[in-house]
């Protein structure tokens, strides 16, 4: 392994991740694994390319066997691999036309050749075919690989890999802590720029994105959700041309930027006028839910316990009829905005030290609109740390 010029973590971070990958292969009895998704390539070796944004390209894939990890890419993009990827040059296999839209016939033979070179021609081939993942490969290419190597059996390895990625290292948590603060600070900057009768939802999004980059973020994995007014209850909708034309309207924003490949996912709300009594009552219900369940969370607390407590609280407050998060209170996140574990009534398992997750109690009131505060947390030795401490409740920009 080597320290590539653009490597984003120290080399020992990737050494640990790759060793964990080898342990998964050995424990599961896998002959090899084929990893095709951007998140897995970035996680295990930090390979990066702008071509991931083109759904017709597959810029690189990883083939792992116990004790060795190989990057497969095109001869035309080897320099990209050498600039970003921590693998030694001898572990970067380059093939003419690999993954390129103009040369679709090149991909499957390259993977077959790599597997043969590594002696992986029979047994279990770990693939990303789990319940929440999919391979970045065409049906025909996948079929061609297994036709050429009939001794291989496709077996899901994705849930094991997501299990590794659920537990963040101290370095990962440091990056996510920084990014979560950027996410909320950018909301404040964008809200401070709102002008009654002029600012559109799209303007807010653009101001938020600019502020995020100015504060140090480097990308977005999900477009910011922005909604003005009580009738814009569109969870995960997109910013539109609506103008902020009533100071009693709420400004609602959801998601956040990324930093070094790690997402943030906050919800914050603002207004240009103080909240009405009913708006404040609904916000207090949301904040009360956080106050109730957060002290429960520590290593060993089950997801079900926390969701049950939230659901019972919403019933006691008479909000269960318009609470969007009954039965589902939050989710993990990391390199993607939505990752396991899902914090639901039906999710088996418990919180573990190093998990990073959101809680987003959300009300969809029929006349008042959408109310939520989504906070980001990480599980510590004996509790959890709030990663988004700023702007709890309504933010009211000061006007001179």
Coordinates of C-alpha atoms in Angstrom, one line a residue:
X1 CA 0.0 0.0 0.0
X2 CA 1.1 3.6 -0.6
X3 CA 0.1 7.1 0.4
X4 CA -1.4 8.5 -2.8
X5 CA -1.2 12.3 -3.4
X6 CA -4.9 12.8 -2.8
X7 CA -5.5 10.2 -0.1
X8 CA -8.0 11.7 2.4
X9 CA -7.1 9.7 5.5
X10 CA -3.7 8.3 6.9
X11 CA -2.7 5.0 5.4
X12 CA -3.3 3.0 8.6
X13 CA -7.1 3.9 8.3
X14 CA -7.3 2.0 5.0
X15 CA -5.1 -0.8 6.3
X16 CA -7.6 -1.4 9.1
X17 CA -10.6 -1.3 6.8
X18 CA -9.0 -3.7 4.3
X19 CA -8.0 -6.1 7.1
X20 CA -11.7 -6.0 8.2
X21 CA -12.7 -6.9 4.7
X22 CA -10.4 -9.9 4.6
X23 CA -11.9 -11.0 7.9
X24 CA -15.4 -10.8 6.4
X25 CA -14.2 -13.0 3.4
X26 CA -12.6 -15.6 5.6
X27 CA -15.4 -15.7 8.2
X28 CA -18.0 -16.1 5.4
X29 CA -16.0 -18.6 3.4
X30 CA -15.8 -16.4 0.3
X31 CA -13.4 -17.2 -2.4
X32 CA -13.5 -13.5 -3.5
X33 CA -15.7 -10.4 -3.5
X34 CA -16.6 -8.1 -6.4
X35 CA -17.3 -4.5 -5.3
X36 CA -18.8 -2.2 -7.8
X37 CA -20.3 0.7 -5.9
X38 CA -18.6 4.1 -5.3
X39 CA -19.2 4.1 -1.6
X40 CA -17.3 0.8 -1.2
X41 CA -14.4 1.8 -3.4
X42 CA -14.0 5.1 -1.6
X43 CA -14.3 3.4 1.8
X44 CA -11.7 0.6 1.2
X45 CA -9.1 2.4 -1.0
X46 CA -10.3 6.0 -1.5
X47 CA -10.6 5.6 -5.3
X48 CA -12.4 8.7 -6.6
X49 CA -13.5 9.8 -10.1
X50 CA -15.9 12.4 -11.5
X51 CA -17.2 9.6 -13.7
X52 CA -19.2 8.1 -10.8
X53 CA -21.7 10.9 -11.7
X54 CA -22.4 9.3 -15.1
X55 CA -24.7 6.3 -14.7
X56 CA -23.4 4.9 -18.0
X57 CA -19.8 4.5 -16.8
X58 CA -18.2 2.2 -14.3
X59 CA -14.9 3.9 -13.7
X60 CA -13.4 1.1 -11.4
X61 CA -14.3 -2.0 -9.4
X62 CA -12.5 -3.8 -6.6
X63 CA -11.8 -7.5 -6.5
X64 CA -10.8 -8.9 -3.1
X65 CA -9.5 -12.3 -2.2
X66 CA -8.3 -13.2 1.3
X67 CA -5.0 -11.3 1.7
X68 CA -5.1 -9.2 -1.5
X69 CA -7.2 -6.3 -2.9
X70 CA -7.1 -5.3 -6.6
X71 CA -8.5 -2.2 -8.3
X72 CA -9.8 -2.8 -11.9
X73 CA -10.0 0.2 -14.1
X74 CA -9.4 1.6 -17.7
X75 CA -6.0 2.2 -19.1
X76 CA -7.2 5.8 -19.8
X77 CA -7.9 6.5 -16.2
X78 CA -4.9 4.9 -14.4
X79 CA -3.5 8.3 -13.4
X80 CA -6.8 9.0 -11.6
X81 CA -6.3 5.7 -9.6
X82 CA -2.7 6.5 -8.9
X83 CA -3.7 10.0 -7.6
X84 CA -6.4 8.8 -5.2
X85 CA -6.2 5.1 -4.4
X86 CA -4.0 3.7 -1.6
X87 CA -3.3 0.4 -3.4
X88 CA 0.2 -0.3 -4.8
X89 CA 0.6 0.2 -8.6
X90 CA 1.0 -3.6 -9.0
X91 CA -2.5 -4.0 -7.5
X92 CA -4.1 -1.7 -10.1
X93 CA -5.2 -3.8 -13.1
X94 CA -5.8 -1.7 -16.2
X95 CA -7.8 -2.8 -19.3
X96 CA -8.5 -0.9 -22.5
X97 CA -12.1 0.4 -22.4
X98 CA -13.0 -0.9 -19.0
X99 CA -16.2 0.6 -17.7
X100 CA -16.5 3.1 -20.6
X101 CA -19.8 3.7 -22.3
X102 CA -18.1 3.5 -25.7
X103 CA -16.7 0.0 -25.0
X104 CA -19.4 -2.0 -23.1
X105 CA -17.8 -5.2 -24.3
X106 CA -14.7 -4.7 -22.2
X107 CA -16.0 -4.9 -18.7
X108 CA -17.0 -8.5 -18.2
X109 CA -13.8 -10.0 -19.8
X110 CA -11.7 -7.7 -17.6
X111 CA -13.4 -8.9 -14.4
X112 CA -13.2 -12.5 -15.5
X113 CA -9.4 -12.1 -16.3
X114 CA -8.8 -10.5 -12.9
X115 CA -10.6 -13.3 -11.0
X116 CA -8.6 -15.9 -12.9
X117 CA -5.3 -14.1 -12.2
X118 CA -6.2 -14.2 -8.5
X119 CA -7.2 -17.9 -8.6
X120 CA -10.8 -17.1 -7.8
X121 CA -12.6 -19.4 -10.3
X122 CA -14.9 -21.4 -8.0
X123 CA -16.7 -21.0 -4.7
X124 CA -18.6 -18.1 -3.3
X125 CA -18.2 -14.7 -4.9
X126 CA -19.4 -11.9 -2.6
X127 CA -21.5 -9.4 -4.5
X128 CA -23.6 -6.4 -3.6
X129 CA -27.0 -8.0 -3.9
X130 CA -28.5 -7.4 -0.5
X131 CA -31.8 -5.9 0.5
X132 CA -30.6 -2.3 0.4
X133 CA -27.9 -2.5 -2.2
X134 CA -27.5 -3.1 -5.9
X135 CA -24.5 -3.7 -8.2
X136 CA -23.3 -1.0 -10.5
X137 CA -23.1 -3.5 -13.4
X138 CA -25.5 -4.4 -16.2
X139 CA -27.5 -7.6 -16.1
X140 CA -25.7 -8.8 -19.3
X141 CA -22.3 -8.1 -17.8
X142 CA -23.1 -9.9 -14.6
X143 CA -24.4 -12.9 -16.6
X144 CA -21.3 -13.0 -18.8
X145 CA -19.0 -13.1 -15.7
X146 CA -20.8 -16.1 -14.3
X147 CA -21.2 -17.8 -17.7
X148 CA -17.4 -17.6 -18.1
X149 CA -16.8 -18.8 -14.5
X150 CA -19.6 -21.3 -13.8
X151 CA -17.8 -22.5 -10.7
X152 CA -18.5 -19.3 -8.9
X153 CA -21.7 -18.7 -6.9
X154 CA -23.0 -15.2 -6.3
X155 CA -23.6 -14.6 -2.6
X156 CA -24.5 -11.4 -0.9
X157 CA -21.7 -9.7 1.0
X158 CA -23.1 -6.2 1.1
X159 CA -24.8 -6.5 4.5
X160 CA -21.5 -7.6 6.0
X161 CA -19.8 -4.6 4.5
X162 CA -22.5 -2.2 5.7
X163 CA -22.0 -3.7 9.1
X164 CA -18.3 -2.7 8.9
X165 CA -19.2 0.8 7.8
X166 CA -21.8 1.3 10.5
X167 CA -19.1 1.6 13.1
X168 CA -17.1 4.7 12.4
X169 CA -13.5 5.2 13.5
X170 CA -12.5 8.3 15.5
X171 CA -11.2 9.9 12.3
X172 CA -14.5 9.4 10.5
X173 CA -16.4 10.8 13.4
X174 CA -14.1 13.9 13.5
X175 CA -14.9 14.5 9.8
X176 CA -18.6 14.0 10.4
X177 CA -18.7 16.2 13.4
X178 CA -17.1 19.0 11.4
X179 CA -19.5 18.5 8.5
X180 CA -22.6 18.4 10.7
X181 CA -21.7 21.8 12.1
X182 CA -21.2 23.1 8.6
X183 CA -24.7 21.9 7.7
X184 CA -26.4 23.9 10.4
X185 CA -24.2 26.9 10.2
X186 CA -25.0 27.1 6.5
X187 CA -28.7 27.1 7.2
X188 CA -28.3 30.1 9.5
X189 CA -26.4 32.0 6.8
X190 CA -29.1 31.2 4.2
X191 CA -31.9 32.1 6.5
X192 CA -30.2 35.5 7.3
X193 CA -30.4 36.2 3.5
X194 CA -34.1 35.7 3.2
X195 CA -35.9 38.8 2.0
X196 CA -39.7 38.9 2.4
X197 CA -41.4 39.0 -1.0
X198 CA -38.2 38.3 -2.9
X199 CA -36.4 35.1 -1.9
X200 CA -37.5 31.9 -3.5
X201 CA -36.9 28.3 -2.3
X202 CA -34.4 27.9 -5.1
X203 CA -32.6 31.1 -3.9
X204 CA -32.4 29.6 -0.4
X205 CA -30.9 26.4 -1.7
X206 CA -28.3 28.3 -3.7
X207 CA -27.4 30.4 -0.7
X208 CA -27.2 27.3 1.4
X209 CA -24.9 25.5 -1.0
X210 CA -22.6 28.5 -1.4
X211 CA -22.4 28.9 2.4
X212 CA -21.6 25.2 2.8
X213 CA -18.7 25.4 0.4
X214 CA -17.4 28.6 2.0
X215 CA -17.5 26.8 5.4
X216 CA -15.4 23.9 4.0
X217 CA -17.8 21.3 2.6
X218 CA -16.8 19.7 -0.7
X219 CA -20.0 18.2 -2.2
X220 CA -23.6 17.3 -1.9
X221 CA -24.9 13.8 -2.1
X222 CA -28.6 14.8 -1.9
X223 CA -30.1 18.1 -3.1
X224 CA -31.3 20.3 -0.2
X225 CA -35.0 20.1 0.5
X226 CA -36.5 23.6 0.9
X227 CA -40.1 24.3 1.6
X228 CA -41.9 27.6 2.3
X229 CA -45.4 27.7 3.8
X230 CA -47.9 25.4 5.5
X231 CA -49.1 23.8 2.3
X232 CA -45.6 22.6 1.1
X233 CA -45.6 19.3 3.0
X234 CA -43.5 17.3 0.6
X235 CA -41.0 15.2 2.5
X236 CA -37.9 14.9 0.4
X237 CA -39.3 17.2 -2.3
X238 CA -37.1 19.7 -4.2
X239 CA -36.8 23.5 -3.9
X240 CA -39.1 25.4 -6.3
X241 CA -39.9 28.9 -7.4
X242 CA -42.2 29.8 -4.5
X243 CA -41.4 33.2 -3.0
X244 CA -41.3 33.7 0.8
X245 CA -44.2 36.1 0.9
X246 CA -45.7 35.8 4.5
X247 CA -43.5 36.3 7.6
X248 CA -45.7 33.7 9.4
X249 CA -44.7 31.0 6.9
X250 CA -42.1 28.5 8.2
X251 CA -38.9 27.9 6.3
X252 CA -38.1 24.2 6.3
X253 CA -34.8 22.7 5.1
X254 CA -33.6 19.1 5.1
X255 CA -30.3 17.2 4.2
X256 CA -26.9 18.8 4.1
X257 CA -23.5 18.8 2.4
X258 CA -20.7 16.2 2.4
X259 CA -17.1 16.4 3.5
X260 CA -14.5 13.9 2.4
X261 CA -17.3 11.6 1.2
X262 CA -19.3 11.7 4.5
X263 CA -22.8 13.1 4.5
X264 CA -24.8 15.2 7.0
X265 CA -28.6 15.1 7.3
X266 CA -30.2 17.9 9.4
X267 CA -33.6 19.5 9.4
X268 CA -33.9 23.1 10.6
X269 CA -36.7 25.6 10.6
X270 CA -36.8 29.4 10.5
X271 CA -39.3 32.3 10.3
X272 CA -39.1 36.1 9.8
X273 CA -41.7 36.6 12.5
X274 CA -42.0 35.0 16.0
X275 CA -43.8 31.7 16.0
X276 CA -47.6 31.7 16.6
X277 CA -48.8 29.9 19.7
X278 CA -49.8 26.8 17.7
X279 CA -46.5 26.7 15.8
X280 CA -44.6 26.9 19.0
X281 CA -46.7 24.1 20.5
X282 CA -45.9 21.8 17.6
X283 CA -42.2 22.6 17.8
X284 CA -42.2 21.9 21.5
X285 CA -43.7 18.5 20.8
X286 CA -40.8 17.8 18.4
X287 CA -38.1 19.0 20.8
X288 CA -39.7 17.1 23.6
X289 CA -39.4 13.9 21.7
X290 CA -35.6 14.4 21.4
X291 CA -35.4 15.3 25.1
X292 CA -37.2 12.1 26.0
X293 CA -35.4 9.5 23.8
X294 CA -31.8 10.8 23.6
X295 CA -31.0 10.0 27.3
X296 CA -32.1 6.4 26.6
X297 CA -29.5 5.9 23.9
X298 CA -26.2 4.1 24.9
X299 CA -24.5 0.9 23.7
X300 CA -27.0 -1.9 24.1
X301 CA -30.2 0.1 23.9
X302 CA -32.4 -1.5 21.2
X303 CA -33.8 0.4 18.3
X304 CA -37.2 -0.8 19.2
X305 CA -37.1 0.6 22.7
X306 CA -36.4 4.1 21.4
X307 CA -39.0 4.0 18.8
X308 CA -41.6 2.7 21.2
X309 CA -40.9 5.5 23.6
X310 CA -41.2 8.1 20.8
X311 CA -44.5 6.6 19.6
X312 CA -46.0 6.5 23.1
X313 CA -44.9 10.1 23.6
X314 CA -46.6 11.2 20.4
X315 CA -49.8 9.5 21.5
X316 CA -49.7 11.2 24.8
X317 CA -49.4 14.5 23.1
X318 CA -52.3 13.7 20.8
X319 CA -50.0 14.0 17.7
X320 CA -49.9 10.4 16.6
X321 CA -52.6 11.1 14.0
X322 CA -50.3 13.5 12.1
X323 CA -46.9 12.2 13.1
X324 CA -45.0 11.0 10.0
X325 CA -42.4 9.2 12.1
X326 CA -44.6 6.7 14.0
X327 CA -42.8 3.4 13.8
X328 CA -39.7 5.0 12.2
X329 CA -37.7 7.6 14.0
X330 CA -34.4 7.9 12.2
X331 CA -31.6 6.1 10.4
X332 CA -27.8 5.7 10.2
X333 CA -25.8 7.7 7.8
X334 CA -22.2 7.9 6.7
X335 CA -21.0 7.9 3.1
X336 CA -24.7 8.0 2.1
X337 CA -27.5 10.1 3.6
X338 CA -29.5 7.0 4.4
X339 CA -27.7 3.9 5.6
X340 CA -28.4 1.1 8.0
X341 CA -29.4 0.8 10.7
X342 CA -32.9 2.0 10.2
X343 CA -34.3 3.0 13.6
X344 CA -37.7 1.4 13.4
X345 CA -40.0 -0.8 15.5
X346 CA -39.1 -3.8 13.3
X347 CA -35.3 -3.4 13.1
X348 CA -33.5 -6.0 15.1
X349 CA -30.4 -4.9 17.0
X350 CA -29.1 -2.2 19.2
X351 CA -27.0 0.9 19.3
X352 CA -23.2 0.4 19.3
X353 CA -20.3 2.7 20.1
X354 CA -19.2 4.4 16.9
X355 CA -22.6 4.4 15.2
X356 CA -23.6 7.8 13.7
X357 CA -27.4 8.3 13.2
X358 CA -30.2 10.8 12.9
X359 CA -33.4 11.2 14.9
X360 CA -36.1 13.2 13.0
X361 CA -39.5 13.3 14.8
X362 CA -41.7 14.9 12.2
X363 CA -45.2 16.3 12.3
X364 CA -47.4 16.9 9.2
X365 CA -50.2 19.1 10.6
X366 CA -53.1 19.5 8.3
X367 CA -53.3 23.3 8.6
X368 CA -50.0 24.4 10.1
X369 CA -47.7 22.4 7.9
X370 CA -44.5 20.4 8.5
X371 CA -42.6 20.6 11.8
X372 CA -39.4 18.8 12.5
X373 CA -35.9 19.1 13.9
X374 CA -33.5 16.4 12.7
X375 CA -30.4 16.0 14.8
X376 CA -27.3 14.0 14.1
X377 CA -25.7 11.9 16.9
X378 CA -22.9 9.4 17.5
X379 CA -23.0 6.7 20.1
X380 CA -20.3 7.1 22.8
X381 CA -19.0 4.8 25.5
X382 CA -21.9 5.5 27.8
X383 CA -24.4 7.6 25.9
X384 CA -24.5 9.7 22.7
X385 CA -23.0 13.0 21.5
X386 CA -25.1 15.6 19.7
X387 CA -23.3 16.5 16.5
X388 CA -25.8 19.3 15.5
X389 CA -26.2 21.4 18.7
X390 CA -27.0 24.7 16.9
X391 CA -30.4 26.2 16.3
X392 CA -32.7 23.9 18.3
X393 CA -36.2 25.2 17.6
X394 CA -37.2 28.1 15.4
X395 CA -34.4 30.4 14.1
X396 CA -35.6 34.0 13.8
X397 CA -33.1 36.1 11.9
X398 CA -32.3 39.5 13.4
X399 CA -33.3 42.4 11.3
X400 CA -31.6 45.8 11.7

